[in-house]
């Protein structure tokens, strides 16, 4: 092999090895980035999912209690127009269907 070709071959080998080191570094960085992204998702979304399933049995109770409360408010509003000591409410309940709003929640 002529000396000039040998020099070009050595230079090519050096550049190729440097390229491999850079590519390995990039691959390692990408793996660590993926790892930390998964950890962040577990830390931030995990508690929300756990809380949802932990509180799921109570959603029905909360919903029913809210509906009962609004029913009691409607009863008070209807009684206020019959001469009771409860002052009349300034809310037009006929315009607001609260039961449908609560059921959507």
Coordinates of N, CA, C and O in Angstrom, one line a residue:
X1 N 0.9 -1.2 0.0 CA 0.0 0.0 0.0 C 0.9 1.2 0.0 O 1.8 1.3 0.8
X2 N 0.6 2.2 -0.9 CA 1.5 3.4 -0.9 C 1.3 4.2 0.4 O 0.2 4.2 1.0
X3 N 2.3 5.0 0.7 CA 2.2 5.8 2.0 C 1.1 6.8 2.0 O 0.5 7.0 3.0
X4 N 0.7 7.3 0.9 CA -0.3 8.3 0.8 C -1.7 7.6 1.1 O -2.5 8.1 1.9
X5 N -1.9 6.4 0.5 CA -3.1 5.7 0.8 C -3.2 5.2 2.3 O -4.2 5.2 2.9
X6 N -2.0 4.8 2.8 CA -2.0 4.4 4.2 C -2.4 5.6 5.1 O -3.1 5.4 6.1
X7 N -1.9 6.8 4.8 CA -2.2 7.9 5.6 C -3.7 8.2 5.5 O -4.3 8.5 6.6
X8 N -4.3 8.2 4.3 CA -5.8 8.4 4.2 C -6.6 7.3 4.9 O -7.6 7.6 5.6
X9 N -6.1 6.1 4.9 CA -6.7 5.0 5.6 C -6.7 5.2 7.1 O -7.7 5.0 7.8
X10 N -5.6 5.6 7.6 CA -5.5 5.9 9.1 C -6.4 7.1 9.5 O -7.0 7.0 10.5
X11 N -6.4 8.1 8.6 CA -7.3 9.2 8.9 C -8.7 8.8 8.9 O -9.5 9.2 9.8
X12 N -9.1 8.0 7.9 CA -10.5 7.5 7.9 C -10.8 6.6 9.1 O -11.9 6.8 9.7
X13 N -9.9 5.8 9.5 CA -10.1 5.0 10.7 C -10.3 5.9 12.0 O -11.2 5.6 12.8
X14 N -9.5 6.9 12.1 CA -9.6 7.8 13.2 C -11.0 8.5 13.2 O -11.6 8.6 14.3
X15 N -11.4 9.0 12.1 CA -12.7 9.7 12.0 C -13.8 8.7 12.3 O -14.8 9.1 13.0
X16 N -13.7 7.5 11.8 CA -14.8 6.5 12.0 C -14.9 6.2 13.5 O -16.0 6.1 14.1
X17 N -13.8 6.0 14.2 CA -13.8 5.7 15.6 C -14.4 6.9 16.4 O -15.1 6.7 17.4
X18 N -14.0 8.1 16.0 CA -14.6 9.3 16.7 C -16.1 9.3 16.5 O -16.9 9.6 17.4
X19 N -16.5 9.0 15.3 CA -18.0 9.0 15.0 C -18.7 8.0 15.8 O -19.8 8.2 16.3
X20 N -18.1 6.8 16.0 CA -18.7 5.7 16.8 C -18.8 6.2 18.3 O -19.8 5.9 18.9
X21 N -17.8 6.9 18.8 CA -17.9 7.4 20.2 C -19.0 8.4 20.3 O -19.8 8.3 21.3
X22 N -19.2 9.3 19.3 CA -20.3 10.2 19.4 C -21.6 9.6 19.3 O -22.5 9.9 20.1
X23 N -21.8 8.6 18.4 CA -23.0 7.9 18.3 C -23.4 7.1 19.6 O -24.6 7.1 20.0
X24 N -22.4 6.5 20.2 CA -22.7 5.8 21.5 C -23.1 6.7 22.5 O -24.0 6.4 23.3
X25 N -22.5 7.9 22.6 CA -22.9 8.9 23.5 C -24.3 9.4 23.3 O -25.1 9.6 24.3
X26 N -24.7 9.6 22.0 CA -26.0 10.0 21.7 C -27.0 8.9 22.1 O -28.1 9.2 22.6
X27 N -26.7 7.7 21.8 CA -27.6 6.6 22.2 C -27.8 6.5 23.7 O -28.9 6.3 24.2
X28 N -26.7 6.7 24.4 CA -26.8 6.6 25.9 C -27.6 7.8 26.4 O -28.5 7.6 27.3
X29 N -27.4 9.0 25.8 CA -28.2 10.1 26.3 C -29.7 9.9 26.0 O -30.6 10.3 26.8
X30 N -30.0 9.3 24.8 CA -31.4 9.1 24.5 C -32.0 8.1 25.5 O -33.2 8.2 25.9
X31 N -31.3 7.0 25.8 CA -31.8 6.1 26.8 C -32.1 6.7 28.2 O -33.1 6.4 28.8
X32 N -31.2 7.5 28.6 CA -31.4 8.2 29.9 C -32.6 9.2 29.8 O -33.3 9.3 30.8
X33 N -32.7 9.8 28.7 CA -33.8 10.7 28.5 C -35.1 10.0 28.6 O -36.1 10.4 29.2
X34 N -35.2 8.8 27.9 CA -36.4 8.0 28.0 C -36.7 7.5 29.4 O -37.8 7.5 29.9
X35 N -35.7 7.1 30.1 CA -35.8 6.6 31.5 C -36.4 7.7 32.4 O -37.4 7.5 33.1
X36 N -35.8 8.9 32.3 CA -36.3 10.0 33.1 C -37.7 10.5 32.7 O -38.5 10.9 33.6
X37 N -38.1 10.4 31.5 CA -39.4 10.7 31.0 C -40.4 9.7 31.6 O -41.5 10.1 32.1
X38 N -40.1 8.5 31.6 CA -41.0 7.5 32.3 C -41.1 7.7 33.8 O -42.2 7.6 34.3
X39 N -40.0 8.0 34.4 CA -40.1 8.3 35.8 C -41.0 9.5 36.1 O -41.8 9.5 37.0
X40 N -40.8 10.6 35.3 CA -41.7 11.8 35.5 C -43.1 11.4 35.3 O -44.0 11.9 36.1
X41 N -43.5 10.6 34.3 CA -44.8 10.2 34.1 C -45.4 9.5 35.3 O -46.5 9.7 35.7
X42 N -44.6 8.6 35.8 CA -45.0 7.8 37.0 C -45.2 8.7 38.2 O -46.2 8.5 38.9
X43 N -44.3 9.6 38.4 CA -44.4 10.5 39.5 C -45.6 11.5 39.4 O -46.3 11.7 40.4
X44 N -45.9 12.0 38.2 CA -46.9 13.0 38.1 C -48.3 12.4 37.8 O -49.3 12.9 38.3
X45 N -48.4 11.4 37.0 CA -49.7 10.8 36.6 C -50.1 9.7 37.5 O -51.3 9.5 37.7
X46 N -49.1 9.0 38.0 CA -49.4 7.8 38.9 C -50.3 8.2 40.1 O -51.4 7.5 40.3
X47 N -50.0 9.2 40.9 CA -50.9 9.5 42.0 C -52.3 9.9 41.6 O -53.3 9.6 42.3
X48 N -52.5 10.5 40.4 CA -53.8 10.9 40.0 C -54.6 9.6 39.7 O -55.8 9.5 40.1
X49 N -54.0 8.7 39.0 CA -54.7 7.4 38.7 C -55.0 6.6 40.0 O -56.1 6.1 40.1
X50 N -54.1 6.6 40.9 CA -54.3 5.9 42.1 C -55.4 6.5 42.9 O -56.3 5.9 43.5
X51 N -55.4 7.9 43.0 CA -56.4 8.6 43.7 C -57.8 8.4 43.1 O -58.8 8.2 43.8
X52 N -57.9 8.3 41.8 CA -59.1 8.1 41.1 C -59.7 6.7 41.5 O -60.9 6.6 41.9
X53 N -58.9 5.7 41.5 CA -59.4 4.3 41.8 C -59.6 4.2 43.3 O -60.5 3.5 43.7
X54 N -58.8 4.9 44.1 CA -59.0 4.8 45.6 C -60.3 5.5 46.0 O -61.1 5.1 46.9
X55 N -60.7 6.7 45.3 CA -61.9 7.4 45.6 C -63.1 7.0 44.8 O -64.2 7.5 45.1
X56 N -63.0 6.1 43.9 CA -64.1 5.7 43.1 C -65.3 5.2 43.9 O -66.4 5.6 43.5
X57 N -65.2 4.5 45.0 CA -66.4 4.1 45.7 C -67.1 5.3 46.3 O -68.3 5.2 46.6
X58 N -66.4 6.4 46.5 CA -67.1 7.5 47.2 C -67.7 8.5 46.2 O -68.5 9.3 46.6
X59 N -67.5 8.3 44.9 CA -68.1 9.3 43.9 C -69.6 9.2 44.0 O -70.3 10.2 43.9
X60 N -70.1 8.0 44.1 CA -71.6 7.9 44.1 C -72.2 8.5 45.4 O -73.2 9.2 45.3
X61 N -71.5 8.4 46.5 CA -72.0 9.0 47.7 C -71.9 10.5 47.6 O -72.9 11.2 48.0
X62 N -70.8 11.0 47.1 CA -70.7 12.5 46.9 C -71.8 13.0 45.9 O -72.4 14.1 46.2
X63 N -72.0 12.3 44.8 CA -73.0 12.7 43.9 C -74.4 12.8 44.5 O -75.1 13.7 44.3
X64 N -74.7 11.7 45.2 CA -76.0 11.6 45.8 C -76.2 12.7 46.9 O -77.3 13.4 47.0
X65 N -75.2 13.0 47.7 CA -75.2 14.0 48.7 C -75.4 15.4 48.1 O -76.2 16.2 48.5
X66 N -74.8 15.6 46.9 CA -74.9 16.9 46.2 C -76.3 17.1 45.7 O -77.0 18.1 45.8
X67 N -76.9 16.0 45.1 CA -78.2 16.0 44.6 C -79.2 16.3 45.7 O -80.2 17.0 45.6
X68 N -79.0 15.6 46.9 CA -79.9 15.8 48.0 C -79.8 17.3 48.5 O -80.8 17.9 48.9
X69 N -78.7 17.8 48.5 CA -78.5 19.2 48.9 C -79.3 20.2 48.0 O -80.0 21.1 48.5
X70 N -79.2 20.0 46.7 CA -79.9 20.8 45.8 C -81.4 20.6 45.9 O -82.2 21.5 45.7
X71 N -81.8 19.4 46.2 CA -83.2 19.1 46.4 C -83.7 19.9 47.6 O -84.8 20.4 47.6
X72 N -82.9 19.9 48.6 CA -83.3 20.6 49.9 C -83.4 22.1 49.6 O -84.3 22.8 50.1
X73 N -82.5 22.6 48.8 CA -82.5 24.0 48.4 C -83.7 24.4 47.6 O -84.3 25.4 47.8
X74 N -84.1 23.5 46.7 CA -85.3 23.7 45.9 C -86.6 23.7 46.8 O -87.5 24.5 46.7
X75 N -86.6 22.8 47.8 CA -87.7 22.7 48.8 C -87.8 24.0 49.6 O -88.8 24.6 49.8
X76 N -86.6 24.5 50.0 CA -86.6 25.8 50.8 C -87.1 26.9 49.9 O -87.8 27.8 50.4
X77 N -86.7 26.9 48.7 CA -87.1 28.0 47.7 C -88.6 27.9 47.5 O -89.3 29.0 47.5
X78 N -89.2 26.7 47.4 CA -90.7 26.6 47.3 C -91.4 27.0 48.5 O -92.5 27.6 48.5
X79 N -90.8 26.7 49.7 CA -91.4 27.0 51.0 C -91.4 28.5 51.2 O -92.2 29.1 51.9
X80 N -90.4 29.2 50.7 CA -90.2 30.6 51.0 C -91.3 31.4 50.4 O -91.7 32.5 50.8
X81 N -92.0 30.9 49.3 CA -93.1 31.6 48.7 C -94.4 31.3 49.5 O -95.4 31.9 49.2
X82 N -94.4 30.5 50.5 CA -95.7 30.1 51.2 C -95.8 30.8 52.6 O -96.5 30.4 53.4
X83 N -95.0 31.9 52.8 CA -95.2 32.6 54.0 C -94.4 32.1 55.2 O -94.7 32.5 56.3
X84 N -93.4 31.4 55.0 CA -92.5 30.9 56.1 C -91.5 32.0 56.4 O -91.4 33.0 55.7
X85 N -90.7 31.8 57.4 CA -89.8 32.8 57.9 C -88.5 32.8 57.0 O -87.7 33.7 57.2
X86 N -88.4 31.9 56.1 CA -87.2 31.8 55.3 C -87.3 32.9 54.2 O -88.3 32.9 53.5
X87 N -86.3 33.7 54.1 CA -86.4 34.8 53.1 C -86.3 34.2 51.7 O -85.7 33.1 51.5
X88 N -87.0 34.8 50.7 CA -87.0 34.2 49.4 C -85.6 34.3 48.7 O -84.9 35.3 49.0
X89 N -85.3 33.3 47.9 CA -84.0 33.4 47.2 C -84.1 34.2 45.9 O -85.2 34.1 45.3
X90 N -83.1 34.9 45.5 CA -83.2 35.6 44.3 C -82.7 34.8 43.1 O -82.3 35.4 42.1
X91 N -82.7 33.5 43.2 CA -82.2 32.7 42.1 C -83.4 32.1 41.4 O -84.3 31.6 42.0
X92 N -83.4 32.2 40.1 CA -84.5 31.6 39.3 C -84.1 30.2 39.0 O -83.4 29.9 38.1
X93 N -84.6 29.3 39.8 CA -84.3 27.9 39.7 C -84.8 27.2 38.4 O -84.4 26.2 38.0
X94 N -85.9 27.9 37.9 CA -86.4 27.3 36.6 C -85.5 27.4 35.5 O -85.6 26.7 34.5
X95 N -84.6 28.4 35.5 CA -83.6 28.6 34.4 C -82.4 27.6 34.6 O -81.6 27.5 33.6
X96 N -82.2 27.1 35.7 CA -81.0 26.3 36.0 C -81.4 24.8 36.3 O -82.1 24.6 37.3
X97 N -81.0 23.9 35.5 CA -81.2 22.5 35.8 C -80.0 21.9 36.5 O -79.1 21.3 35.8
X98 N -79.9 22.0 37.8 CA -78.7 21.6 38.5 C -78.5 20.1 38.5 O -77.4 19.6 38.6
X99 N -79.6 19.4 38.5 CA -79.5 17.9 38.6 C -78.8 17.4 37.3 O -77.9 16.5 37.4
X100 N -79.1 18.0 36.2 CA -78.4 17.5 35.0 C -76.9 17.9 35.0 O -76.1 17.2 34.5
X101 N -76.6 19.1 35.5 CA -75.2 19.5 35.6 C -74.4 18.6 36.6 O -73.3 18.1 36.2
X102 N -75.0 18.2 37.7 CA -74.3 17.3 38.7 C -74.2 15.9 38.1 O -73.2 15.3 38.3
X103 N -75.2 15.4 37.4 CA -75.1 14.1 36.8 C -74.0 14.0 35.8 O -73.4 12.9 35.6
X104 N -73.7 15.1 35.1 CA -72.7 15.1 34.1 C -71.3 15.0 34.7 O -70.3 14.5 34.1
X105 N -71.2 15.4 36.0 CA -69.9 15.3 36.7 C -69.6 13.9 37.0 O -68.6 13.4 37.0

